[in-house]
Amino acid sequence: MASITPNQFKRGGKIEIDGEPYAIVEYQHIKTGRGGATVRTKVKHLLSGSVLEKSFRSEEKIPVPDFESKAMQYLYNEVDTFFFMDNDTYEQIEMDKIAVGEQNVKFMSENLEVQVMVYKGNPVGVDLPNFVELEITQTDPGLRGDTVSGGSKPATVSTGGIINVPLFLNEGDWVKIDTRDGTYLERVRSAGK
C-alpha cells in the first residue's frame, strides 16, 4: 500500500487512519524547541462525514487509501442528494452533499462529466474538471470601459455558486472558472453572442 509523510500533506489530500478513508481539511506544521516537528490536522471521514483532529509526527508514514476512479455524468439533485450515471454501465448512483463536497456543488452543472472516487464499492467523493464554463445569472450592471481598474464584484453563476468577477462583466456573460479554488479566469463569450 502506498504511503506519504505529513510533510506531503495538502488540502483535500486523502489518507487512511485505522483502515478508514479521510480527506485532509486543514493542517499545520508545529515545531517544538528540542523535540521533532509534528503536524496537526483536521480530517473528514469520507464515508460518514465526521470530522476528527489528529496529530502526526513528521517522520511518520501514513497510508493512502486505494481509490477507484470512475467517469460519471452528473444528472441532477433533489435537495441534498445528487445523482450520477456511470458512463459505461448506465447505472445510477446517489451521493449526499457532504460526500460531493461543498465547493463542488457550487460549480456542477447538469450533464457535467466528473470523476467519482469509489472506496471498497462505496462512492466517497467527486473530482470536477479543473475548469468549467458557466453563465452569470445575477450581478450588478457592468461598467463600460472599466477593464483595467482591477476592481471586482460578486456574481452568481447558473449553478448557484458565487464568484468575484471584473466590473465589466454582465448578466448573460459566460465565464471560465477554476473549480479548485472558485476563481474567475476569463470571459468565454459576451451576453447575446
PDB file of C-alpha atoms in Angstrom:
ATOM      1  CA  MET A   1       0.000   0.000   0.000  1.00  0.00           C
ATOM      2  CA  ALA A   2       1.254   3.473  -0.862  1.00  0.00           C
ATOM      3  CA  SER A   3       2.048   5.898   1.945  1.00  0.00           C
ATOM      4  CA  ILE A   4       3.060   9.529   2.463  1.00  0.00           C
ATOM      5  CA  THR A   5       4.638  11.562   5.258  1.00  0.00           C
ATOM      6  CA  PRO A   6       2.919  14.564   6.901  1.00  0.00           C
ATOM      7  CA  ASN A   7       5.313  16.872   5.001  1.00  0.00           C
ATOM      8  CA  GLN A   8       3.460  15.829   1.830  1.00  0.00           C
ATOM      9  CA  PHE A   9       0.006  16.758   3.156  1.00  0.00           C
ATOM     10  CA  LYS A  10      -2.162  19.112   1.127  1.00  0.00           C
ATOM     11  CA  ARG A  11      -5.728  20.305   1.492  1.00  0.00           C
ATOM     12  CA  GLY A  12      -8.142  17.804   0.009  1.00  0.00           C
ATOM     13  CA  GLY A  13      -5.498  15.052   0.095  1.00  0.00           C
ATOM     14  CA  LYS A  14      -6.686  11.574   1.068  1.00  0.00           C
ATOM     15  CA  ILE A  15      -5.171   9.460   3.860  1.00  0.00           C
ATOM     16  CA  GLU A  16      -6.138   6.309   5.744  1.00  0.00           C
ATOM     17  CA  ILE A  17      -6.438   6.212   9.549  1.00  0.00           C
ATOM     18  CA  ASP A  18      -7.205   2.880  11.230  1.00  0.00           C
ATOM     19  CA  GLY A  19      -8.230   1.428   7.859  1.00  0.00           C
ATOM     20  CA  GLU A  20     -10.763   4.194   7.136  1.00  0.00           C
ATOM     21  CA  PRO A  21     -10.519   6.865   4.367  1.00  0.00           C
ATOM     22  CA  TYR A  22     -10.208  10.531   5.353  1.00  0.00           C
ATOM     23  CA  ALA A  23      -9.773  13.820   3.473  1.00  0.00           C
ATOM     24  CA  ILE A  24      -7.432  16.487   4.870  1.00  0.00           C
ATOM     25  CA  VAL A  25      -9.473  19.606   5.666  1.00  0.00           C
ATOM     26  CA  GLU A  26      -6.610  21.627   7.168  1.00  0.00           C
ATOM     27  CA  TYR A  27      -3.157  21.058   8.548  1.00  0.00           C
ATOM     28  CA  GLN A  28      -0.494  22.991  10.449  1.00  0.00           C
ATOM     29  CA  HIS A  29       3.193  22.209  10.954  1.00  0.00           C
ATOM     30  CA  ILE A  30       4.295  22.666  14.588  1.00  0.00           C
ATOM     31  CA  LYS A  31       7.986  22.813  15.526  1.00  0.00           C
ATOM     32  CA  THR A  32       8.743  22.490  19.204  1.00  0.00           C
ATOM     33  CA  GLY A  33      12.016  23.539  20.862  1.00  0.00           C
ATOM     34  CA  ARG A  34      14.070  20.354  21.072  1.00  0.00           C
ATOM     35  CA  GLY A  35      11.550  17.773  20.005  1.00  0.00           C
ATOM     36  CA  GLY A  36      10.709  16.741  16.478  1.00  0.00           C
ATOM     37  CA  ALA A  37       8.148  18.527  14.368  1.00  0.00           C
ATOM     38  CA  THR A  38       4.518  17.471  14.405  1.00  0.00           C
ATOM     39  CA  VAL A  39       1.655  18.149  12.048  1.00  0.00           C
ATOM     40  CA  ARG A  40      -1.775  18.932  13.484  1.00  0.00           C
ATOM     41  CA  THR A  41      -4.599  18.071  11.126  1.00  0.00           C
ATOM     42  CA  LYS A  42      -8.334  18.269  10.860  1.00  0.00           C
ATOM     43  CA  VAL A  43      -9.584  15.392   8.706  1.00  0.00           C
ATOM     44  CA  LYS A  44     -13.060  14.441   7.460  1.00  0.00           C
ATOM     45  CA  HIS A  45     -14.195  10.811   7.270  1.00  0.00           C
ATOM     46  CA  LEU A  46     -15.167  10.163   3.653  1.00  0.00           C
ATOM     47  CA  LEU A  47     -17.975   7.734   4.444  1.00  0.00           C
ATOM     48  CA  SER A  48     -19.647   9.306   7.490  1.00  0.00           C
ATOM     49  CA  GLY A  49     -18.629  12.959   7.107  1.00  0.00           C
ATOM     50  CA  SER A  50     -17.477  13.210  10.739  1.00  0.00           C
ATOM     51  CA  VAL A  51     -14.500  15.467  11.455  1.00  0.00           C
ATOM     52  CA  LEU A  52     -11.522  14.378  13.558  1.00  0.00           C
ATOM     53  CA  GLU A  53      -8.498  16.289  14.859  1.00  0.00           C
ATOM     54  CA  LYS A  54      -5.273  14.284  14.838  1.00  0.00           C
ATOM     55  CA  SER A  55      -1.545  14.974  15.196  1.00  0.00           C
ATOM     56  CA  PHE A  56       1.207  13.135  13.309  1.00  0.00           C
ATOM     57  CA  ARG A  57       4.983  13.047  13.830  1.00  0.00           C
ATOM     58  CA  SER A  58       6.796  14.474  10.790  1.00  0.00           C
ATOM     59  CA  GLU A  59       8.647  11.199  10.055  1.00  0.00           C
ATOM     60  CA  GLU A  60       5.530   9.015  10.366  1.00  0.00           C
ATOM     61  CA  LYS A  61       4.328   7.053   7.296  1.00  0.00           C
ATOM     62  CA  ILE A  62       0.592   7.387   6.682  1.00  0.00           C
ATOM     63  CA  PRO A  63      -1.153   5.005   4.264  1.00  0.00           C
ATOM     64  CA  VAL A  64      -3.025   6.407   1.274  1.00  0.00           C
ATOM     65  CA  PRO A  65      -6.400   4.779   0.528  1.00  0.00           C
ATOM     66  CA  ASP A  66      -6.747   2.784  -2.671  1.00  0.00           C
ATOM     67  CA  PHE A  67      -9.494   4.546  -4.640  1.00  0.00           C
ATOM     68  CA  GLU A  68     -11.018   3.517  -7.913  1.00  0.00           C
ATOM     69  CA  SER A  69     -11.943   6.468 -10.104  1.00  0.00           C
ATOM     70  CA  LYS A  70     -14.987   6.143 -12.394  1.00  0.00           C
ATOM     71  CA  ALA A  71     -16.027   8.524 -15.152  1.00  0.00           C
ATOM     72  CA  MET A  72     -19.626   9.526 -14.487  1.00  0.00           C
ATOM     73  CA  GLN A  73     -22.097  12.134 -15.609  1.00  0.00           C
ATOM     74  CA  TYR A  74     -23.813  14.414 -13.088  1.00  0.00           C
ATOM     75  CA  LEU A  75     -27.548  14.188 -13.763  1.00  0.00           C
ATOM     76  CA  TYR A  76     -29.484  16.248 -11.202  1.00  0.00           C
ATOM     77  CA  ASN A  77     -30.097  16.803  -7.493  1.00  0.00           C
ATOM     78  CA  GLU A  78     -33.046  16.719  -5.133  1.00  0.00           C
ATOM     79  CA  VAL A  79     -32.453  18.850  -2.033  1.00  0.00           C
ATOM     80  CA  ASP A  80     -29.119  17.469  -0.692  1.00  0.00           C
ATOM     81  CA  THR A  81     -28.986  14.250  -2.754  1.00  0.00           C
ATOM     82  CA  PHE A  82     -27.031  14.218  -6.019  1.00  0.00           C
ATOM     83  CA  PHE A  83     -27.481  11.656  -8.810  1.00  0.00           C
ATOM     84  CA  PHE A  84     -24.732  10.429 -11.147  1.00  0.00           C
ATOM     85  CA  MET A  85     -24.704   7.944 -14.038  1.00  0.00           C
ATOM     86  CA  ASP A  86     -21.846   5.550 -14.854  1.00  0.00           C
ATOM     87  CA  ASN A  87     -20.805   6.270 -18.463  1.00  0.00           C
ATOM     88  CA  ASP A  88     -20.069   2.604 -19.183  1.00  0.00           C
ATOM     89  CA  THR A  89     -22.889   0.685 -17.475  1.00  0.00           C
ATOM     90  CA  TYR A  90     -25.542   3.467 -17.315  1.00  0.00           C
ATOM     91  CA  GLU A  91     -26.030   2.506 -13.658  1.00  0.00           C
ATOM     92  CA  GLN A  92     -27.125   5.423 -11.462  1.00  0.00           C
ATOM     93  CA  ILE A  93     -25.789   6.185  -8.004  1.00  0.00           C
ATOM     94  CA  GLU A  94     -26.669   8.836  -5.453  1.00  0.00           C
ATOM     95  CA  MET A  95     -24.452  10.758  -3.056  1.00  0.00           C
ATOM     96  CA  ASP A  96     -25.190  13.249  -0.310  1.00  0.00           C
ATOM     97  CA  LYS A  97     -23.960  16.829  -0.319  1.00  0.00           C
ATOM     98  CA  ILE A  98     -21.191  16.077   2.213  1.00  0.00           C
ATOM     99  CA  ALA A  99     -19.684  13.360   0.007  1.00  0.00           C
ATOM    100  CA  VAL A 100     -19.917  15.512  -3.129  1.00  0.00           C
ATOM    101  CA  GLY A 101     -18.221  18.440  -1.371  1.00  0.00           C
ATOM    102  CA  GLU A 102     -19.403  21.974  -0.658  1.00  0.00           C
ATOM    103  CA  GLN A 103     -17.015  23.526  -3.220  1.00  0.00           C
ATOM    104  CA  ASN A 104     -18.021  21.065  -5.958  1.00  0.00           C
ATOM    105  CA  VAL A 105     -21.749  21.720  -5.533  1.00  0.00           C
ATOM    106  CA  LYS A 106     -21.207  25.387  -6.459  1.00  0.00           C
ATOM    107  CA  PHE A 107     -19.893  24.546  -9.927  1.00  0.00           C
ATOM    108  CA  MET A 108     -21.618  21.293 -11.016  1.00  0.00           C
ATOM    109  CA  SER A 109     -23.947  21.821 -13.953  1.00  0.00           C
ATOM    110  CA  GLU A 110     -26.225  19.078 -15.224  1.00  0.00           C
ATOM    111  CA  ASN A 111     -24.585  16.604 -17.660  1.00  0.00           C
ATOM    112  CA  LEU A 112     -21.093  17.562 -16.469  1.00  0.00           C
ATOM    113  CA  GLU A 113     -18.524  14.753 -16.810  1.00  0.00           C
ATOM    114  CA  VAL A 114     -16.907  14.111 -13.390  1.00  0.00           C
ATOM    115  CA  GLN A 115     -14.671  11.518 -11.738  1.00  0.00           C
ATOM    116  CA  VAL A 116     -16.352   9.726  -8.836  1.00  0.00           C
ATOM    117  CA  MET A 117     -13.999   8.184  -6.274  1.00  0.00           C
ATOM    118  CA  VAL A 118     -15.076   4.730  -5.109  1.00  0.00           C
ATOM    119  CA  TYR A 119     -13.657   3.126  -1.960  1.00  0.00           C
ATOM    120  CA  LYS A 120     -14.487  -0.550  -1.345  1.00  0.00           C
ATOM    121  CA  GLY A 121     -17.607  -0.264  -3.515  1.00  0.00           C
ATOM    122  CA  ASN A 122     -18.876   2.977  -1.911  1.00  0.00           C
ATOM    123  CA  PRO A 123     -18.826   6.348  -3.716  1.00  0.00           C
ATOM    124  CA  VAL A 124     -16.952   8.714  -1.391  1.00  0.00           C
ATOM    125  CA  GLY A 125     -16.114  11.828  -3.382  1.00  0.00           C
ATOM    126  CA  VAL A 126     -16.242  13.714  -6.656  1.00  0.00           C
ATOM    127  CA  ASP A 127     -13.449  15.333  -8.654  1.00  0.00           C
ATOM    128  CA  LEU A 128     -14.647  18.017 -11.059  1.00  0.00           C
ATOM    129  CA  PRO A 129     -12.727  19.029 -14.168  1.00  0.00           C
ATOM    130  CA  ASN A 130     -10.229  21.758 -13.233  1.00  0.00           C
ATOM    131  CA  PHE A 131     -12.123  24.308 -15.346  1.00  0.00           C
ATOM    132  CA  VAL A 132     -15.817  24.807 -16.140  1.00  0.00           C
ATOM    133  CA  GLU A 133     -17.682  27.387 -18.216  1.00  0.00           C
ATOM    134  CA  LEU A 134     -20.823  28.825 -16.634  1.00  0.00           C
ATOM    135  CA  GLU A 135     -23.245  31.667 -17.324  1.00  0.00           C
ATOM    136  CA  ILE A 136     -23.552  34.661 -14.997  1.00  0.00           C
ATOM    137  CA  THR A 137     -27.206  34.796 -13.902  1.00  0.00           C
ATOM    138  CA  GLN A 138     -27.054  37.686 -11.438  1.00  0.00           C
ATOM    139  CA  THR A 139     -24.634  40.576 -10.904  1.00  0.00           C
ATOM    140  CA  ASP A 140     -24.634  44.355 -10.807  1.00  0.00           C
ATOM    141  CA  PRO A 141     -24.563  46.019 -14.249  1.00  0.00           C
ATOM    142  CA  GLY A 142     -21.138  46.194 -15.867  1.00  0.00           C
ATOM    143  CA  LEU A 143     -19.200  49.433 -16.127  1.00  0.00           C
ATOM    144  CA  ARG A 144     -18.372  50.166 -19.740  1.00  0.00           C
ATOM    145  CA  GLY A 145     -14.675  50.744 -20.351  1.00  0.00           C
ATOM    146  CA  ASP A 146     -13.664  49.557 -16.877  1.00  0.00           C
ATOM    147  CA  THR A 147     -11.406  46.695 -17.967  1.00  0.00           C
ATOM    148  CA  VAL A 148      -8.160  47.578 -16.258  1.00  0.00           C
ATOM    149  CA  SER A 149      -9.010  49.036 -12.860  1.00  0.00           C
ATOM    150  CA  GLY A 150      -8.630  45.698 -11.098  1.00  0.00           C
ATOM    151  CA  GLY A 151     -11.874  46.032  -9.159  1.00  0.00           C
ATOM    152  CA  SER A 152     -14.258  43.147  -8.753  1.00  0.00           C
ATOM    153  CA  LYS A 153     -17.856  42.430  -7.832  1.00  0.00           C
ATOM    154  CA  PRO A 154     -19.758  39.304  -6.757  1.00  0.00           C
ATOM    155  CA  ALA A 155     -21.634  37.355  -9.430  1.00  0.00           C
ATOM    156  CA  THR A 156     -23.942  34.351  -9.189  1.00  0.00           C
ATOM    157  CA  VAL A 157     -23.436  31.692 -11.874  1.00  0.00           C
ATOM    158  CA  SER A 158     -26.043  29.295 -13.309  1.00  0.00           C
ATOM    159  CA  THR A 159     -25.243  26.577 -10.733  1.00  0.00           C
ATOM    160  CA  GLY A 160     -25.824  28.933  -7.785  1.00  0.00           C
ATOM    161  CA  GLY A 161     -22.155  29.458  -6.920  1.00  0.00           C
ATOM    162  CA  ILE A 162     -20.914  32.975  -6.191  1.00  0.00           C
ATOM    163  CA  ILE A 163     -17.575  34.186  -7.556  1.00  0.00           C
ATOM    164  CA  ASN A 164     -15.797  37.520  -7.824  1.00  0.00           C
ATOM    165  CA  VAL A 165     -15.609  38.846 -11.389  1.00  0.00           C
ATOM    166  CA  PRO A 166     -14.225  42.023 -13.011  1.00  0.00           C
ATOM    167  CA  LEU A 167     -16.516  45.067 -13.043  1.00  0.00           C
ATOM    168  CA  PHE A 168     -17.102  44.980 -16.832  1.00  0.00           C
ATOM    169  CA  LEU A 169     -18.967  41.644 -16.843  1.00  0.00           C
ATOM    170  CA  ASN A 170     -22.773  41.483 -17.126  1.00  0.00           C
ATOM    171  CA  GLU A 171     -25.589  39.011 -16.652  1.00  0.00           C
ATOM    172  CA  GLY A 172     -25.648  36.548 -19.554  1.00  0.00           C
ATOM    173  CA  ASP A 173     -21.846  36.553 -19.997  1.00  0.00           C
ATOM    174  CA  TRP A 174     -20.187  33.119 -19.904  1.00  0.00           C
ATOM    175  CA  VAL A 175     -17.043  32.799 -17.800  1.00  0.00           C
ATOM    176  CA  LYS A 176     -14.348  30.184 -17.248  1.00  0.00           C
ATOM    177  CA  ILE A 177     -13.893  29.215 -13.570  1.00  0.00           C
ATOM    178  CA  ASP A 178     -11.146  27.270 -11.802  1.00  0.00           C
ATOM    179  CA  THR A 179     -13.119  24.715  -9.754  1.00  0.00           C
ATOM    180  CA  ARG A 180     -10.219  24.039  -7.374  1.00  0.00           C
ATOM    181  CA  ASP A 181     -10.453  27.458  -5.717  1.00  0.00           C
ATOM    182  CA  GLY A 182     -13.527  29.059  -7.306  1.00  0.00           C
ATOM    183  CA  THR A 183     -11.699  31.866  -9.090  1.00  0.00           C
ATOM    184  CA  TYR A 184     -12.714  33.636 -12.284  1.00  0.00           C
ATOM    185  CA  LEU A 185     -10.237  33.066 -15.137  1.00  0.00           C
ATOM    186  CA  GLU A 186     -11.668  34.728 -18.245  1.00  0.00           C
ATOM    187  CA  ARG A 187     -14.797  35.685 -20.140  1.00  0.00           C
ATOM    188  CA  VAL A 188     -15.631  32.996 -22.686  1.00  0.00           C
ATOM    189  CA  ARG A 189     -18.384  34.890 -24.527  1.00  0.00           C
ATOM    190  CA  SER A 190     -20.452  38.002 -24.016  1.00  0.00           C
ATOM    191  CA  ALA A 191     -24.189  38.110 -23.397  1.00  0.00           C
ATOM    192  CA  GLY A 192     -26.251  37.810 -26.573  1.00  0.00           C
ATOM    193  CA  LYS A 193     -23.488  36.261 -28.698  1.00  0.00           C
TER     194      LYS A 193
END
